[in-house]
Structures are given as C-alpha cells and as structure tokens.
Amino acid sequence: MDERRGFIKGAMALAIAAALSMSAGTARAEDTVKVGVLLAVSGPTAPYGIPERDIIKLLAAKYNAEGGINGHKFELFYYDTQSSPTVAVRGTTELIREDKVDVILGGETGSTTLASAPVAERAEVPMLAPVSTQSVTNQDNSFFPWVFRTSPRSAITIQAMMEKMVFKPDIKKVAIFYQEDAYGKDEANLSEAAIKKHGGIDIVAFVSGPLSATDLTAQATRIRNAEPDIVLMLTSAPAMGGAFVRGAELAGLKAPILGSLSIQQKPFVDAAGNAGEGVMSASIGNWDDPSPRQAQLGKILEQGGKQPAGYAEIIGSTAIIALAESLRHVDGPATGAKIRAALEQVCGFTGTYADGAFCYSK
C-alpha cells in the first residue's frame, strides 16, 4: 500500500481564492473547470454522499463568488451512484462522455471508487475520493496515478482503535464484524494483521453481513457465543451499524462495541436508538466539541442552511478544497492531466478543517 494519496492527519480547510492571473498586462480569460460529483444520494451510503454533495456545492459557490481559483471557476455536474458500484460506473461514463468533466469528486465508498476508477483512468480524468478504503490507492492498480484519497487511510484509524481500546491487558479475545465490500474487507484484514502482530490476543469470531442488511441478530448471536472481550464493528453504513447494535441487544451481547471511523454520523445514532448507548468509535471530528477549524466548517454549513451530521462533511470538503489548491498551480485550461500533475505537488498543506496536514506526491 502506498501512503501518498492519504492524509498525514485530518481533513482540509478552505483554500484561499486567488485573483485572476495576469499575462503581459492583460487578464487571462476565465476558465471553467467541469467537475463531476459522483456521490450517493440514495441507498445505504447516502448518509455520506448527501452531506459530501452539500458541502461541495456550498464551497464551489463560495469560490465562484470570490472570482474562482487562479481564474478558474467551477461548474458542477451531479450523478447519484445509488450506493451501487455498477451504477457508479455508468455515472462515471456519463459524466466523462456527455458532460465532458475534467475531474471527478467521488465516489462515496471504496467499492464505487474501485469500480469507477478504470473508466476515469482511460479518459485521463483524476478522481478525488472521500473514502478511507486502503486498497483504493494500492500501487498495483493501473489507475493508481489518477486516484487521490481525501480521507485518512484505514490503516491510520485502525491502528488508533487498536492502541486506544484493544491492546489492553484485560483484552484477550476479540470478535470482528465487517460489511461485505471493499471497505469492510480492508478494515477486517488490517485489524486481523494488527492483532496478530501485537500477539497475546485471539480472534474468536470473524463474521460479516451485506451492506444492505437490516437484521443482523444472527451475526450478533454468533459473536455472543464466542464470548469476546470486545467487538470490532467495521461498517461504513450507519443503517447497517444500527442494525448490528440492535441485533446485539436482542442477542444479549454484553461485550463493548468499538466501531470504525465511518459510524461517526448522526444517522447511526438515529438508527441505533437506545441500543447504541456506549458504542465507541475512532473519530476525526466531533460536532459536539469542534476544534476551531471544524467550527469554521460548521459556520459554512449553517449559513448554507445545512446542519452538520458527522465527519462526511469534513472529508467531502477535502475533495473540492484539494482541487482548489491544485488549481492555484494550473495555468491555462485545466485539463485532467494538468490537474493530476498539480495535485501531486500539493504537500504539507495545513489549511484544514481538522487538525493536521495532508500530502500528495508521485
């Protein structure tokens, strides 16, 4: 796995809008960047796609009102993946062939991104994907040069989960529950590898479920019977996470549940109800106690009539802000190839909405 597409830490902050560049004393003509927004607004992963779409729309409007970035203004084209990799491929094709987009922000999951990336690669259209799925930026992928992840990679958040809650003297048995897609499998494999490397802890259950599952009582019962000291719940879908903890309550599973980064969403709290009490997770942001940078993002959302619901707004904002930062280094028409090359020069950027910096490189 290569780290060059992921954050060092945190998410992005608002980039500074630049004035129109001057050449030989004459202002260069404004160049419109056509941006495909490939995100789910329906289906199990819509709780990510919708807030990501909303913040992208708000920030694009803000940049345009300020004159654009280095003379480049944004024109957005939307396509609903419906939380389906197959639909995402169709959407990528349509955005490229019909809308002639220069860059794509999305998809909202590792599976939709992995399915769409080969299409984008062939057209030389870079993708900025707000996902943690580690395999999205595996160098073995032919599309590797064209995909940029805009969220902390899973290895970082999984390691944080292990160090904070799993690698403890009283933890001897761990159960792993994961969703059956690229994100879930990546996180399950990373968790298993970290536990085996640490030593002294047994994985007593390895259970999975489909992303669309609404009743996971059987899976929770299998885990209860294994008598773990802690349960890792590795799902990116709030509804699925809610279904698992409700199933755990029905099954009488008493072990503490540690969720992955992706359940940091109000929709998970709503789906879990009382069964979610005491569930823990890793997080890159907390709307109940925001950092100063995250509070700035909250103001933008509220001014746009949106209420913050989780961390999706943070990583969604990263996609368009990373694009904006790259455009500061693009002269003339912003082609896909130019944007890709410029993104690889954006490193050590600290204008983030969460603490930290990010770095892209070849």
Short mmCIF file of N, CA, C and O in Angstrom, two decimals, residues 179-222:
data_model
loop_
_atom_site.label_atom_id
_atom_site.label_comp_id
_atom_site.label_asym_id
_atom_site.label_seq_id
_atom_site.Cartn_x
_atom_site.Cartn_y
_atom_site.Cartn_z
N GLN A 179 -18.61 -5.38 7.06
CA GLN A 179 -19.53 -5.37 5.93
C GLN A 179 -18.83 -5.98 4.71
O GLN A 179 -17.62 -5.87 4.54
N GLU A 180 -19.63 -6.60 3.86
CA GLU A 180 -19.08 -7.36 2.74
C GLU A 180 -18.87 -6.47 1.52
O GLU A 180 -19.58 -6.54 0.52
N ASP A 181 -17.87 -5.59 1.62
CA ASP A 181 -17.45 -4.80 0.47
C ASP A 181 -15.99 -4.43 0.66
O ASP A 181 -15.33 -4.91 1.59
N ALA A 182 -15.45 -3.60 -0.23
CA ALA A 182 -14.03 -3.29 -0.19
C ALA A 182 -13.62 -2.65 1.13
O ALA A 182 -12.59 -3.00 1.71
N TYR A 183 -14.42 -1.71 1.61
CA TYR A 183 -14.10 -1.04 2.87
C TYR A 183 -14.06 -2.03 4.03
O TYR A 183 -13.10 -2.08 4.80
N GLY A 184 -15.13 -2.81 4.16
CA GLY A 184 -15.20 -3.76 5.27
C GLY A 184 -14.09 -4.79 5.24
O GLY A 184 -13.48 -5.11 6.27
N LYS A 185 -13.82 -5.33 4.06
CA LYS A 185 -12.77 -6.35 3.94
C LYS A 185 -11.40 -5.76 4.24
O LYS A 185 -10.57 -6.40 4.90
N ASP A 186 -11.14 -4.55 3.75
CA ASP A 186 -9.87 -3.89 4.04
C ASP A 186 -9.68 -3.72 5.54
O ASP A 186 -8.62 -4.03 6.10
N GLU A 187 -10.71 -3.19 6.21
CA GLU A 187 -10.59 -2.92 7.64
C GLU A 187 -10.48 -4.22 8.44
O GLU A 187 -9.74 -4.29 9.43
N ALA A 188 -11.20 -5.25 8.02
CA ALA A 188 -11.09 -6.54 8.71
C ALA A 188 -9.69 -7.12 8.56
O ALA A 188 -9.11 -7.62 9.53
N ASN A 189 -9.14 -7.05 7.35
CA ASN A 189 -7.79 -7.57 7.13
C ASN A 189 -6.75 -6.78 7.91
O ASN A 189 -5.81 -7.36 8.47
N LEU A 190 -6.90 -5.46 7.94
CA LEU A 190 -5.96 -4.63 8.69
C LEU A 190 -6.05 -4.91 10.18
O LEU A 190 -5.03 -4.97 10.88
N SER A 191 -7.26 -5.09 10.69
CA SER A 191 -7.45 -5.40 12.11
C SER A 191 -6.83 -6.74 12.46
O SER A 191 -6.12 -6.87 13.48
N GLU A 192 -7.08 -7.73 11.62
CA GLU A 192 -6.52 -9.06 11.86
C GLU A 192 -5.00 -9.00 11.88
O GLU A 192 -4.35 -9.59 12.76
N ALA A 193 -4.42 -8.29 10.92
CA ALA A 193 -2.95 -8.20 10.84
C ALA A 193 -2.38 -7.50 12.06
O ALA A 193 -1.35 -7.92 12.62
N ALA A 194 -3.04 -6.42 12.50
CA ALA A 194 -2.54 -5.68 13.67
C ALA A 194 -2.61 -6.52 14.93
O ALA A 194 -1.69 -6.51 15.77
N ILE A 195 -3.70 -7.27 15.10
CA ILE A 195 -3.86 -8.11 16.29
C ILE A 195 -2.83 -9.23 16.30
O ILE A 195 -2.22 -9.51 17.34
N LYS A 196 -2.62 -9.86 15.17
CA LYS A 196 -1.63 -10.94 15.10
C LYS A 196 -0.22 -10.42 15.35
O LYS A 196 0.60 -11.07 16.01
N LYS A 197 0.08 -9.24 14.82
CA LYS A 197 1.40 -8.66 15.04
C LYS A 197 1.62 -8.32 16.50
O LYS A 197 2.71 -8.53 17.04
N HIS A 198 0.58 -7.83 17.16
CA HIS A 198 0.70 -7.47 18.58
C HIS A 198 0.89 -8.71 19.44
O HIS A 198 1.71 -8.72 20.38
N GLY A 199 0.15 -9.76 19.14
CA GLY A 199 0.27 -11.01 19.89
C GLY A 199 -0.48 -10.99 21.20
O GLY A 199 -0.81 -9.94 21.75
N GLY A 200 -0.80 -12.18 21.71
CA GLY A 200 -1.44 -12.32 23.00
C GLY A 200 -2.95 -12.12 22.97
O GLY A 200 -3.59 -12.13 24.03
N ILE A 201 -3.53 -11.94 21.79
CA ILE A 201 -4.98 -11.75 21.66
C ILE A 201 -5.49 -12.70 20.60
O ILE A 201 -4.92 -12.81 19.51
N ASP A 202 -6.59 -13.39 20.91
CA ASP A 202 -7.20 -14.31 19.96
C ASP A 202 -8.41 -13.67 19.28
O ASP A 202 -9.20 -12.98 19.93
N ILE A 203 -8.53 -13.92 17.97
CA ILE A 203 -9.73 -13.52 17.25
C ILE A 203 -10.68 -14.70 17.31
O ILE A 203 -10.46 -15.73 16.67
N VAL A 204 -11.75 -14.58 18.09
CA VAL A 204 -12.62 -15.72 18.37
C VAL A 204 -13.82 -15.80 17.44
O VAL A 204 -14.54 -16.80 17.40
N ALA A 205 -14.07 -14.73 16.67
CA ALA A 205 -15.17 -14.75 15.70
C ALA A 205 -14.85 -13.78 14.59
O ALA A 205 -14.34 -12.68 14.83
N PHE A 206 -15.16 -14.19 13.35
CA PHE A 206 -14.94 -13.38 12.16
C PHE A 206 -16.23 -13.46 11.36
O PHE A 206 -16.47 -14.41 10.64
N VAL A 207 -17.09 -12.45 11.50
CA VAL A 207 -18.46 -12.51 10.98
C VAL A 207 -18.71 -11.32 10.07
O VAL A 207 -18.24 -10.21 10.33
N SER A 208 -19.48 -11.55 9.00
CA SER A 208 -19.75 -10.47 8.06
C SER A 208 -21.24 -10.40 7.73
O SER A 208 -22.02 -11.30 8.06
N GLY A 209 -21.62 -9.33 7.04
CA GLY A 209 -23.00 -9.16 6.60
C GLY A 209 -23.04 -8.25 5.39
O GLY A 209 -22.11 -7.45 5.17
N PRO A 210 -24.09 -8.33 4.57
CA PRO A 210 -24.20 -7.47 3.39
C PRO A 210 -24.49 -6.03 3.77
O PRO A 210 -25.11 -5.76 4.80
N LEU A 211 -24.07 -5.11 2.92
CA LEU A 211 -24.21 -3.69 3.20
C LEU A 211 -25.67 -3.28 3.40
O LEU A 211 -25.97 -2.37 4.17
N SER A 212 -26.58 -3.98 2.74
CA SER A 212 -27.99 -3.61 2.81
C SER A 212 -28.75 -4.29 3.95
O SER A 212 -29.97 -4.14 4.07
N ALA A 213 -28.04 -5.03 4.81
CA ALA A 213 -28.70 -5.80 5.87
C ALA A 213 -29.46 -4.90 6.84
O ALA A 213 -28.99 -3.83 7.22
N THR A 214 -30.64 -5.37 7.22
CA THR A 214 -31.45 -4.63 8.21
C THR A 214 -31.67 -5.43 9.49
O THR A 214 -32.13 -4.88 10.49
N ASP A 215 -31.34 -6.72 9.46
CA ASP A 215 -31.45 -7.58 10.64
C ASP A 215 -30.17 -8.40 10.76
O ASP A 215 -29.89 -9.26 9.93
N LEU A 216 -29.37 -8.09 11.77
CA LEU A 216 -28.09 -8.77 11.96
C LEU A 216 -28.05 -9.50 13.30
O LEU A 216 -26.99 -9.72 13.87
N THR A 217 -29.21 -9.92 13.76
CA THR A 217 -29.29 -10.63 15.04
C THR A 217 -28.54 -11.95 14.98
O THR A 217 -27.88 -12.34 15.96
N ALA A 218 -28.61 -12.65 13.86
CA ALA A 218 -27.92 -13.94 13.74
C ALA A 218 -26.41 -13.74 13.85
O ALA A 218 -25.72 -14.52 14.53
N GLN A 219 -25.88 -12.72 13.20
CA GLN A 219 -24.44 -12.45 13.29
C GLN A 219 -24.05 -12.06 14.71
O GLN A 219 -23.01 -12.50 15.23
N ALA A 220 -24.88 -11.24 15.36
CA ALA A 220 -24.59 -10.84 16.73
C ALA A 220 -24.64 -12.04 17.68
O ALA A 220 -23.85 -12.12 18.64
N THR A 221 -25.54 -12.97 17.42
CA THR A 221 -25.64 -14.17 18.25
C THR A 221 -24.39 -15.03 18.12
O THR A 221 -23.88 -15.56 19.13
N ARG A 222 -23.89 -15.19 16.91
CA ARG A 222 -22.64 -15.95 16.72
C ARG A 222 -21.50 -15.31 17.49
O ARG A 222 -20.68 -16.01 18.11
#
